[in-house]
PDB file of C-alpha atoms and ligand atoms in Angstrom:
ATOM      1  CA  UNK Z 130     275.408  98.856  92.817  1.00 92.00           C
ATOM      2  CA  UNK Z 131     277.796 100.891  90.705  1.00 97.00           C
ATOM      3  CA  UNK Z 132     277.116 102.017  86.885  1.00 98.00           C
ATOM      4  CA  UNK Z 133     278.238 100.088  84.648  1.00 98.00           C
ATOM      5  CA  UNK Z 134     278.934  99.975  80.587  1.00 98.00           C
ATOM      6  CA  UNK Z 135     280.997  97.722  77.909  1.00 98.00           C
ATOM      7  CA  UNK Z 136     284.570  97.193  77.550  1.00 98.00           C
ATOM      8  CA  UNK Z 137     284.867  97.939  73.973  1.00 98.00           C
ATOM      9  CA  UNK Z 138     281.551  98.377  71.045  1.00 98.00           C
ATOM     10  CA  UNK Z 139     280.054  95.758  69.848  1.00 98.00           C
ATOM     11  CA  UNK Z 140     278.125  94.420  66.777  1.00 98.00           C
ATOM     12  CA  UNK Z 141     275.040  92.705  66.035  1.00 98.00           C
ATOM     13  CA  UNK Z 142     273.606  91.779  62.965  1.00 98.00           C
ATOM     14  CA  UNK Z 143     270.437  90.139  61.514  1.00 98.00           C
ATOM     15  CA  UNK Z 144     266.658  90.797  60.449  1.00 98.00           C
ATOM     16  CA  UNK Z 145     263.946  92.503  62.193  1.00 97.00           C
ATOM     17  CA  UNK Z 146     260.758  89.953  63.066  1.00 96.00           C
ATOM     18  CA  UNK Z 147     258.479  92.010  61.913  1.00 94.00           C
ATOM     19  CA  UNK Z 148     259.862  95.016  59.277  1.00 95.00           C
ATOM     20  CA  UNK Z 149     262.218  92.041  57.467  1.00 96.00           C
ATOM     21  CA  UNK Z 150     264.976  94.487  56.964  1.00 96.00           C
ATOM     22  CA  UNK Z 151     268.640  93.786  57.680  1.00 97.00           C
ATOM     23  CA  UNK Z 152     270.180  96.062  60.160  1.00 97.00           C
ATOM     24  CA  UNK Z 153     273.260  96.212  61.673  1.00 98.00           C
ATOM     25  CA  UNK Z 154     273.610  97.581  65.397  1.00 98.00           C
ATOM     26  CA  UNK Z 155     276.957  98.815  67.341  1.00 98.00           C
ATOM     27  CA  UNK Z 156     276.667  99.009  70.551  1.00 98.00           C
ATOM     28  CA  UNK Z 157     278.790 101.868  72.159  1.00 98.00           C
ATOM     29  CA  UNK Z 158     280.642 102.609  75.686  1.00 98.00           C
ATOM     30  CA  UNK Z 159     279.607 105.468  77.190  1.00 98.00           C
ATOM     31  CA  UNK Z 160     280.546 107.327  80.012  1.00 98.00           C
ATOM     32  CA  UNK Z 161     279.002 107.507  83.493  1.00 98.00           C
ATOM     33  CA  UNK Z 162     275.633 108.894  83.766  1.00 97.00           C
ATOM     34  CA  UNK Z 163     274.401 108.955  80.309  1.00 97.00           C
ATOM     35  CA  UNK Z 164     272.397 106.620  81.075  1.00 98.00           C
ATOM     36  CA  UNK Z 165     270.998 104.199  77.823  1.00 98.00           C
ATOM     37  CA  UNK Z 166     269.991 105.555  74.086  1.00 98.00           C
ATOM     38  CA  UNK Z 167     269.473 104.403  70.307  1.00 98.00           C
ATOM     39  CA  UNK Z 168     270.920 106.493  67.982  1.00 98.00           C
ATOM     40  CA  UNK Z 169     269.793 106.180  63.757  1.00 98.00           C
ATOM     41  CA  UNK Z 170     269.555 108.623  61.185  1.00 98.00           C
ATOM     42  CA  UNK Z 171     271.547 111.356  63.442  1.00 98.00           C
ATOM     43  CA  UNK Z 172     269.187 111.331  66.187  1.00 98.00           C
ATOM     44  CA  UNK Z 173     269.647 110.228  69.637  1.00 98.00           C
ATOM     45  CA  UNK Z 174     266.814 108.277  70.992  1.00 98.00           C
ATOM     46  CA  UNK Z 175     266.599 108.004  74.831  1.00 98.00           C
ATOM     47  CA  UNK Z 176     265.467 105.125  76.625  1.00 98.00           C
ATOM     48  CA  UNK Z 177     262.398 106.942  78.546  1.00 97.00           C
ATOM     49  CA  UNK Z 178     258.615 106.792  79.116  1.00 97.00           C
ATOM     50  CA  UNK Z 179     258.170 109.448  76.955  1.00 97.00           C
ATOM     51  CA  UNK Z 180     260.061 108.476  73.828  1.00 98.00           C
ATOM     52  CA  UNK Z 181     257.826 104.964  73.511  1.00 98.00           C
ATOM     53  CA  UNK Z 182     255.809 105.148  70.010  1.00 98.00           C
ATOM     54  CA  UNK Z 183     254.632 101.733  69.716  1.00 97.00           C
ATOM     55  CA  UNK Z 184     253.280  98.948  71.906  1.00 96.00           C
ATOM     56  CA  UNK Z 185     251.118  96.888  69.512  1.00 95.00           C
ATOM     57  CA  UNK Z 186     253.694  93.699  69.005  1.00 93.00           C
ATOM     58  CA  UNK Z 187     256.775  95.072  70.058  1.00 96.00           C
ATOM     59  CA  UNK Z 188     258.428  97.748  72.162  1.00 98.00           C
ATOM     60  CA  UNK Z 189     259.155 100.810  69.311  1.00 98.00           C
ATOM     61  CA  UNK Z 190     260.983 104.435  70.592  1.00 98.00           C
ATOM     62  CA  UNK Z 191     260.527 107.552  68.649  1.00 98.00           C
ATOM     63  CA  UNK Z 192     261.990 110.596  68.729  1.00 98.00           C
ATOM     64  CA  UNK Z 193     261.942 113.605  65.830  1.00 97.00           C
ATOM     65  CA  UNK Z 194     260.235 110.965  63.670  1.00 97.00           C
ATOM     66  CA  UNK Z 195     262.873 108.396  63.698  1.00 98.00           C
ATOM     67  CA  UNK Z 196     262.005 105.492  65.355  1.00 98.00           C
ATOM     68  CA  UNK Z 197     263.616 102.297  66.417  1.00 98.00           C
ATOM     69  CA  UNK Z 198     261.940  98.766  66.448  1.00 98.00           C
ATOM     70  CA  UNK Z 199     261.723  95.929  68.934  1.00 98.00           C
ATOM     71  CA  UNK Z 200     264.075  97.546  71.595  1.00 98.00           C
ATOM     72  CA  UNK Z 201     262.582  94.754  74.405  1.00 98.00           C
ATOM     73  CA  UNK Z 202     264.972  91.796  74.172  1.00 98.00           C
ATOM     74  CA  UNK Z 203     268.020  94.133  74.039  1.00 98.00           C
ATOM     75  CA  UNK Z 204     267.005  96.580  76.992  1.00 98.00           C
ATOM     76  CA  UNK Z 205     266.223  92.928  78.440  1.00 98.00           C
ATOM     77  CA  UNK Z 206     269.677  91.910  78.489  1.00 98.00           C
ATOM     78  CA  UNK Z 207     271.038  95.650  79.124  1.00 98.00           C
ATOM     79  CA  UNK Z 208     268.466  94.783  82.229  1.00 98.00           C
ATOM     80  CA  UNK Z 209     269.875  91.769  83.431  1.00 98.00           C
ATOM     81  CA  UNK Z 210     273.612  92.498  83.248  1.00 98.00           C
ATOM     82  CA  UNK Z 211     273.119  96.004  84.908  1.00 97.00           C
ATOM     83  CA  UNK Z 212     274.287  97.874  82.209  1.00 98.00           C
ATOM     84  CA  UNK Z 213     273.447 101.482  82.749  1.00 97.00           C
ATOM     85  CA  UNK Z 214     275.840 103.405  79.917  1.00 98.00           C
ATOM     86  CA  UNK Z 215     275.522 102.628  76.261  1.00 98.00           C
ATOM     87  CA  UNK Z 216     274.650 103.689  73.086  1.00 98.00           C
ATOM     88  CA  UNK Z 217     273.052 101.492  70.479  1.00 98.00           C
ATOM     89  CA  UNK Z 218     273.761 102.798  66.917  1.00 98.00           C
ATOM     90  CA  UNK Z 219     271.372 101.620  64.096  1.00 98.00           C
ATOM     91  CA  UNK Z 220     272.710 101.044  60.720  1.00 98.00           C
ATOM     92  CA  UNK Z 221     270.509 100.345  57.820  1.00 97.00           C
ATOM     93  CA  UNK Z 222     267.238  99.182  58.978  1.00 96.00           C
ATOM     94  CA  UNK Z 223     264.966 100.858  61.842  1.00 97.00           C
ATOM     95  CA  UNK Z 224     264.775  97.296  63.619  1.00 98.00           C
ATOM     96  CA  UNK Z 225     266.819  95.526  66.453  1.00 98.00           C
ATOM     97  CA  UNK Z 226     267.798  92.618  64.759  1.00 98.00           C
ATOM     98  CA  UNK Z 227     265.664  89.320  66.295  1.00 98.00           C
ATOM     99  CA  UNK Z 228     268.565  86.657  66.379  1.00 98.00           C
ATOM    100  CA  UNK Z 229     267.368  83.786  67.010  1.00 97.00           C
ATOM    101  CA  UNK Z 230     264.246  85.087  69.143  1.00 98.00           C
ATOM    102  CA  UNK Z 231     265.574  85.021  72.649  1.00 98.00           C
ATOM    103  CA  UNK Z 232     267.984  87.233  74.221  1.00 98.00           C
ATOM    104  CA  UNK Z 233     270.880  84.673  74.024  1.00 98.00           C
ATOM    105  CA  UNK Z 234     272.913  85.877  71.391  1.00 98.00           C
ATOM    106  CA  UNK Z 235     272.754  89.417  73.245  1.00 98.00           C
ATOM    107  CA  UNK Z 236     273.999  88.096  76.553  1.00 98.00           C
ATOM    108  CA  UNK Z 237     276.552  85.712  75.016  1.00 98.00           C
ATOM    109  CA  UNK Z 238     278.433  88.721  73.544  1.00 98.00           C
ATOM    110  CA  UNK Z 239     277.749  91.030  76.718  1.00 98.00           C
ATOM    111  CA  UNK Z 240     278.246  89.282  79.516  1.00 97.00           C
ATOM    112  CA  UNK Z 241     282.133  88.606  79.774  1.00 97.00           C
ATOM    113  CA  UNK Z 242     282.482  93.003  78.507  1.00 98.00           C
ATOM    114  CA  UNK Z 243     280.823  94.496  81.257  1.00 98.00           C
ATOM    115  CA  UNK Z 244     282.870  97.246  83.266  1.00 98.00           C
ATOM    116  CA  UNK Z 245     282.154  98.533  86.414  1.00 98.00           C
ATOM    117  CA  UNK Z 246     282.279 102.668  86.590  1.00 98.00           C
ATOM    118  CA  UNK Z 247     282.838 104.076  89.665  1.00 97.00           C
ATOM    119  CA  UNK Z 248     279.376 105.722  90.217  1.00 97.00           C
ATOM    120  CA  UNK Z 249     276.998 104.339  92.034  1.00 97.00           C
ATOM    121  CA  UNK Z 250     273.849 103.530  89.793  1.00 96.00           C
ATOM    122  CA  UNK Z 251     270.559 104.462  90.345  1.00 93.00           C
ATOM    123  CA  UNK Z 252     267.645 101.817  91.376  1.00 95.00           C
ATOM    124  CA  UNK Z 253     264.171 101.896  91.078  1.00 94.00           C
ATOM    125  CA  UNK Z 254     262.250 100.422  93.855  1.00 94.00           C
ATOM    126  CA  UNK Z 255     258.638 100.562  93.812  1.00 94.00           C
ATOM    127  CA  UNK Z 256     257.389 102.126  97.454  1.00 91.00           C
ATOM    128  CA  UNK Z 257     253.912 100.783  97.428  1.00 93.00           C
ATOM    129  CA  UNK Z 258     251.839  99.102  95.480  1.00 96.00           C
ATOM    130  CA  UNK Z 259     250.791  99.801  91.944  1.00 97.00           C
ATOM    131  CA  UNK Z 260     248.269  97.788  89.874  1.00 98.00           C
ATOM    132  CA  UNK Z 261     246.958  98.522  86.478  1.00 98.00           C
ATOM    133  CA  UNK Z 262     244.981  96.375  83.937  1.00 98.00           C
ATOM    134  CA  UNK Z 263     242.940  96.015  80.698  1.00 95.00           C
ATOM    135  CA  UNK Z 264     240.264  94.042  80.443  1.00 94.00           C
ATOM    136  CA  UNK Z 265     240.892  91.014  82.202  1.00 94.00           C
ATOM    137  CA  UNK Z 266     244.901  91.260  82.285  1.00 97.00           C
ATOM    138  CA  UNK Z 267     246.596  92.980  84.869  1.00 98.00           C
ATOM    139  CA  UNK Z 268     250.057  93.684  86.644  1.00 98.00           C
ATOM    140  CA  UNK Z 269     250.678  94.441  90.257  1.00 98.00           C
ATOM    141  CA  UNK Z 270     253.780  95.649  91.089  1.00 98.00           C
ATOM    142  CA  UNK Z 271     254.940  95.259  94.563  1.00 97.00           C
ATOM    143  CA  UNK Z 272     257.789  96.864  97.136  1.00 96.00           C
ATOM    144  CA  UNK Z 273     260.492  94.669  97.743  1.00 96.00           C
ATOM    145  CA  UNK Z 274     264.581  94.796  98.048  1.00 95.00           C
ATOM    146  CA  UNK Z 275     264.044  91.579  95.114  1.00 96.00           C
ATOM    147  CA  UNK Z 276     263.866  91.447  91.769  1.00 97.00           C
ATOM    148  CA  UNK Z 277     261.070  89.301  91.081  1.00 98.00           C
ATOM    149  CA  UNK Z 278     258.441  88.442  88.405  1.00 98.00           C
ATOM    150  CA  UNK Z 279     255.436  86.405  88.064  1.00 98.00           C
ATOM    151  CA  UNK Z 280     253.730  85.574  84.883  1.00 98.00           C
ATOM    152  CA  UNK Z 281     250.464  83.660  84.371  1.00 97.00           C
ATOM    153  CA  UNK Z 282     249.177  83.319  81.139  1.00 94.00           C
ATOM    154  CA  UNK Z 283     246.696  80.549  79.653  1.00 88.00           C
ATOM    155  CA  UNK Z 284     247.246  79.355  76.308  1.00 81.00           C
ATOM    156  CA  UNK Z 285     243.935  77.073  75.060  1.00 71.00           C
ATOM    157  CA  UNK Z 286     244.776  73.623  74.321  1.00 71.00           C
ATOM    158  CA  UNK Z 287     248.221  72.195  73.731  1.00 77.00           C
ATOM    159  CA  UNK Z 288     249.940  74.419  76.572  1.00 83.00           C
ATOM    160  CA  UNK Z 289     247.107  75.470  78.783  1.00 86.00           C
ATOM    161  CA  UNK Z 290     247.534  77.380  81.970  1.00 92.00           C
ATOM    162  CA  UNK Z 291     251.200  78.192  82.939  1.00 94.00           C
ATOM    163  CA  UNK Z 292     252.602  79.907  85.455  1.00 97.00           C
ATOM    164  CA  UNK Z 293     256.457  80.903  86.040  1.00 98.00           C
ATOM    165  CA  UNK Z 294     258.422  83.165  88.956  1.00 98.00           C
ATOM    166  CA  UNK Z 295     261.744  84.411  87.983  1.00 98.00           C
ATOM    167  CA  UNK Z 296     263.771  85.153  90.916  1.00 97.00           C
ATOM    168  CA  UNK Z 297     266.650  86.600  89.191  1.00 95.00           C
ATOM    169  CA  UNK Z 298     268.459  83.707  87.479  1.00 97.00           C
ATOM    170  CA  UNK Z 299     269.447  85.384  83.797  1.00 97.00           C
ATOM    171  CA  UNK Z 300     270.100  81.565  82.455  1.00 96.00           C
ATOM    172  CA  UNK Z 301     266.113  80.823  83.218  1.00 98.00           C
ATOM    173  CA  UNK Z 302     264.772  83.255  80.664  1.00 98.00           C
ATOM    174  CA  UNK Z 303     267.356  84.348  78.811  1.00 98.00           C
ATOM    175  CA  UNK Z 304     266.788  81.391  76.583  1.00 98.00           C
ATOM    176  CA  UNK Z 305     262.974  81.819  76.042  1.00 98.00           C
ATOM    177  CA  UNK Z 306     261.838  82.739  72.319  1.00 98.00           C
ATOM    178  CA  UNK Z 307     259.663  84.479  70.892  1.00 97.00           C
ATOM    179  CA  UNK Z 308     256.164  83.347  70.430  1.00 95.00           C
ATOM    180  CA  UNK Z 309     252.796  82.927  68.481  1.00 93.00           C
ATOM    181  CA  UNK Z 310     249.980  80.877  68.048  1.00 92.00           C
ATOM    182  CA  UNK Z 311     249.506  79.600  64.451  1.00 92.00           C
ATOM    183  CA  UNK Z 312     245.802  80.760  64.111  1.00 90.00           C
ATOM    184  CA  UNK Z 313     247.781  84.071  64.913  1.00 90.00           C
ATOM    185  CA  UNK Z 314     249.744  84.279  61.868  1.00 92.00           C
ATOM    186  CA  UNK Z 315     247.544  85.868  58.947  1.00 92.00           C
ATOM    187  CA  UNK Z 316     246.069  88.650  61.116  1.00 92.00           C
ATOM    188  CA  UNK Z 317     249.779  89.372  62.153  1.00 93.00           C
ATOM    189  CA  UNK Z 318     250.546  89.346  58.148  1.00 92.00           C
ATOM    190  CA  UNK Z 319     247.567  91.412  57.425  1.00 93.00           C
ATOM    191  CA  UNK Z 320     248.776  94.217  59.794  1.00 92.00           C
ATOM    192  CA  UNK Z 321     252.199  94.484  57.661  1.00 93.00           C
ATOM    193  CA  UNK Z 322     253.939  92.777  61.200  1.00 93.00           C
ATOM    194  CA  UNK Z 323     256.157  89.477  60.962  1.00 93.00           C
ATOM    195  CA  UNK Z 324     258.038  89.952  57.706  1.00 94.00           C
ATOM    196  CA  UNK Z 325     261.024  88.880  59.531  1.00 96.00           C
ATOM    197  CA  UNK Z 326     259.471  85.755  61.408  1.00 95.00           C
ATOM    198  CA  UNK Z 327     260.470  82.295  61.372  1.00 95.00           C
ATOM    199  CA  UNK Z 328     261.341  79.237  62.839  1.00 96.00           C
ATOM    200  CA  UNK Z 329     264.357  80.705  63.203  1.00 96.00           C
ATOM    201  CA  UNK Z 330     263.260  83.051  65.322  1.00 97.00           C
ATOM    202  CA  UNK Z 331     259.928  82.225  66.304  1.00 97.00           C
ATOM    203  CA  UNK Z 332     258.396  79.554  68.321  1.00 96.00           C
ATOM    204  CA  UNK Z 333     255.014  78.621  66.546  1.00 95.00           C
ATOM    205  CA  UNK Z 334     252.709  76.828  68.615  1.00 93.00           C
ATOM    206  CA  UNK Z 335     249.694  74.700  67.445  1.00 91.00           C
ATOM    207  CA  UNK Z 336     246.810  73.000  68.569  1.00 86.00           C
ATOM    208  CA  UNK Z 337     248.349  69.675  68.756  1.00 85.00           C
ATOM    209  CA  UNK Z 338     252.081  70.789  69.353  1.00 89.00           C
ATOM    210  CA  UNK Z 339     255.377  73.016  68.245  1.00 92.00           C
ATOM    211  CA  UNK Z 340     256.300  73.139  65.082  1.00 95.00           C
ATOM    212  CA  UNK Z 341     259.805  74.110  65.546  1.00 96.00           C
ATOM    213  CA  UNK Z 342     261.968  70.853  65.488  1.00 94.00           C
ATOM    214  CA  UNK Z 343     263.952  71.352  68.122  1.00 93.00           C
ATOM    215  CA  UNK Z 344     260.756  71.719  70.856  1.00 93.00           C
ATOM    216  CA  UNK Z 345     260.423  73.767  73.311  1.00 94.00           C
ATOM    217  CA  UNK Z 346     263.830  74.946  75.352  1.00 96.00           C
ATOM    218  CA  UNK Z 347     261.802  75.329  78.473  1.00 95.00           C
ATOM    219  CA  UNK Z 348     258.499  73.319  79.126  1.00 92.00           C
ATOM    220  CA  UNK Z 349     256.969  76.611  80.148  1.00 94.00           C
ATOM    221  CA  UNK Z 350     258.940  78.985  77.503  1.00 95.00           C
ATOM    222  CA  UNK Z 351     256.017  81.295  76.061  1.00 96.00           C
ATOM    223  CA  UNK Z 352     255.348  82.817  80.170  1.00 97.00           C
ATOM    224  CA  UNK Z 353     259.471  82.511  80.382  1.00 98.00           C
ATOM    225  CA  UNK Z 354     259.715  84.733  77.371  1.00 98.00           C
ATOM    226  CA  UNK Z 355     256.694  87.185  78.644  1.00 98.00           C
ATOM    227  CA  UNK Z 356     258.616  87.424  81.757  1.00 98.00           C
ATOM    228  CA  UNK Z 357     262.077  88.693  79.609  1.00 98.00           C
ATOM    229  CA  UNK Z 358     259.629  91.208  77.494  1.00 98.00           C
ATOM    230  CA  UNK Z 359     258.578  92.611  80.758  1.00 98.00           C
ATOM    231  CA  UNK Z 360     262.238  92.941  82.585  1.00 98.00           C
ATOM    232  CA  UNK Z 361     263.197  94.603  79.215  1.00 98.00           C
ATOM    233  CA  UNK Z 362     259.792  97.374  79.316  1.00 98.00           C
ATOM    234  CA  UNK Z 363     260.396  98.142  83.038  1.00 98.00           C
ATOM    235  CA  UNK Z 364     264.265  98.802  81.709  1.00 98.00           C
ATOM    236  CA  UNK Z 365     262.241 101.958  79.602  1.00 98.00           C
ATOM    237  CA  UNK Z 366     262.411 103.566  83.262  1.00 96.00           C
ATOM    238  CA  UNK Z 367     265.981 103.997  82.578  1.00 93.00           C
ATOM    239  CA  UNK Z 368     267.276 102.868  85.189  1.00 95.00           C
ATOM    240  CA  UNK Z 369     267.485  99.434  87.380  1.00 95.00           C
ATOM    241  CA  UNK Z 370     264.126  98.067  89.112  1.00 95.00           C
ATOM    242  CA  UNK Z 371     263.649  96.207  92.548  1.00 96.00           C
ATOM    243  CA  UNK Z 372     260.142  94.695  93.427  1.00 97.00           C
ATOM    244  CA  UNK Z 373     257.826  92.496  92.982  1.00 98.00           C
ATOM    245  CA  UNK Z 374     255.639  91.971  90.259  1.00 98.00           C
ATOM    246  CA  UNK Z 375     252.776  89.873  89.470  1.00 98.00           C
ATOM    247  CA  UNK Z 376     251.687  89.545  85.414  1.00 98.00           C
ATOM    248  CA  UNK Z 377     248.244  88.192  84.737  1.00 98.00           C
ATOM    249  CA  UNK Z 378     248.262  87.884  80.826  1.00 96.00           C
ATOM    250  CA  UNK Z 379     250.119  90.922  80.281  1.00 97.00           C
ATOM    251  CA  UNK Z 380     252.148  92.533  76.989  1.00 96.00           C
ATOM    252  CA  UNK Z 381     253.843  95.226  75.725  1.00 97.00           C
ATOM    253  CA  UNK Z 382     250.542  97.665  76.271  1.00 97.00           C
ATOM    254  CA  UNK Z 383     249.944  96.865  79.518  1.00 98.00           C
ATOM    255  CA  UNK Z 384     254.236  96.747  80.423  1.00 98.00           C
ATOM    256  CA  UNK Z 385     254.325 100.330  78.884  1.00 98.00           C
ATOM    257  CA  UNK Z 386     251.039 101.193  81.237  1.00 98.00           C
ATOM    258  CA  UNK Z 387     252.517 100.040  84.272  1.00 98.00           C
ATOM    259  CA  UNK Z 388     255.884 101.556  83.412  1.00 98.00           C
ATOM    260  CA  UNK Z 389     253.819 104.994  82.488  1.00 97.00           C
ATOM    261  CA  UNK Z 390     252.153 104.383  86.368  1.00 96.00           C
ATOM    262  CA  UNK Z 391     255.186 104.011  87.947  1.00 96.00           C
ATOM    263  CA  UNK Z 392     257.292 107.095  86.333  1.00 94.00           C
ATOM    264  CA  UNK Z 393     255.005 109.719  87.501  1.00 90.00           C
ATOM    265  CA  UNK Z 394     255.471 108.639  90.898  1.00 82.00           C
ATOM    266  CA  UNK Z 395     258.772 109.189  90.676  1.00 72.00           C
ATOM    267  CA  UNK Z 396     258.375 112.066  88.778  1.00 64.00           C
ATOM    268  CA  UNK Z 397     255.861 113.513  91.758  1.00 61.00           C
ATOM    269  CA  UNK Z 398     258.441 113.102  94.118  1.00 56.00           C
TER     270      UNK Z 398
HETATM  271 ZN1   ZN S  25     259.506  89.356  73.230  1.00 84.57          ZN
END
């Protein structure tokens, strides 16, 4: 697999879910091998292990005490097409903008600008297995030459128990919002998270149902849209992943322990 970046920059623009603010990002080509970074406020942010600040709700990197919101859904998409140069300038708020909760806006735009580079990229495959959990949630992450993710989740009442594989199809999560539980909502308020959220951008689900209008866009979206979060954490590595990997009600703590687990081995070697 060669590296790859974007024909020419690109914009995005549109709220953060959960600071509310209005940012703008432009999304840079970059030569080979410098591999994937946020730049705001003059700093350049790498996309590493190390730089993650947050995990409590969304994916946040840090560095020099600027930090940049809710990377997950774009390094999801970055993921998926294989794009392994770019900078992502942020202008005016510290937030990737949400869109419309999925990564589908993102991938629209991308897909038909990737460039191959001539460099060969480099892979991540996981050489045996790793498992780490948290109370009763855990992810296992197998070898294999796939790409290939399980999620099980259980969601009391209207959705119960779901389970999903993705076997590498983009279109079968690239769709899948955003998610909460209504019962959810004031303790997400009360932690100063969710300014941004909406039905716009949110899929609320209820006892008794959805309250978006539209429905869901998958019967099983909410372990669809766990499954993009984690493609997008695993992209923190910096650098394309091949395995297995088996989600048992995992999020963006577990993701970043797992992803934490898996760079020291390659560090060790
Ligand atoms: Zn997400």
């Amino acid at each position: 697999m060669k590296q790859r970046t974007i024909k020419e920059r690109l914009e995005f623009t549109g709220i953060g879910i959960h600071s509310g603010e209005k940012a703008k990002i432009v999304l840079h080509p970059e030569p080979e091998n410098t591999g994937i970074a946020f730049y705001r406020e003059g700093v350049r942010i790498a996309v590493s292990p190390a730089n993650v600040v947050n995990t409590f709700h969304s994916t946040d990197l840090g560095s020099e005490g600027v930090v940049v919101r809710t990377v997950e859904h774009l390094l999801a998409t970055l993921h998926l097409l294989g794009i392994s140069n770019l900078t992502v300038e942020v202008i005016g708020g510290s937030e990737i903008p949400i869109m419309d909760g999925s990564g589908y806006f993102f991938y629209r735009e991308l897909k038909g600008k990737v460039v191959k580079q001539s460099e060969d990229a480099e892979v991540f495959r996981i050489d045996e297995e790793v498992r780490v959990s948290r109370g009763d949630s855990y992810i296992v992450a197998l070898p294999c030459s796939c790409f290939e993710i399980t999620y099980e989740g259980e969601f009391r009442d209207y959705l119960g128990r779901q389970r999903y594989t993705f076997k590498g199809n983009v279109r079968d999560i690239v769709l899948a919002r955003t998610f909460c539980f209504d019962h959810e909502i004031e303790l997400i308020k009360k932690n100063g998270l969710g300014k941004g959220g909406s039905l716009e951008n949110t899929l609320v689900i209820g006892r008794d149902g959805i309250y978006n209008r539209g429905g869901l866009r998958y019967q099983d979206e909410p372990v669809r849209h766990k499954v993009f979060d984690l493609v997008g954490d695993l992209y923190l590595l910096g650098a394309s992943v091949r395995g297995k990997f088996i989600s048992y009600k995992g999020g963006h703590t577990l993701n970043y322990e797992l992803v934490k687990a898996l760079y020291s081995r390659l560090v060790m070697k």
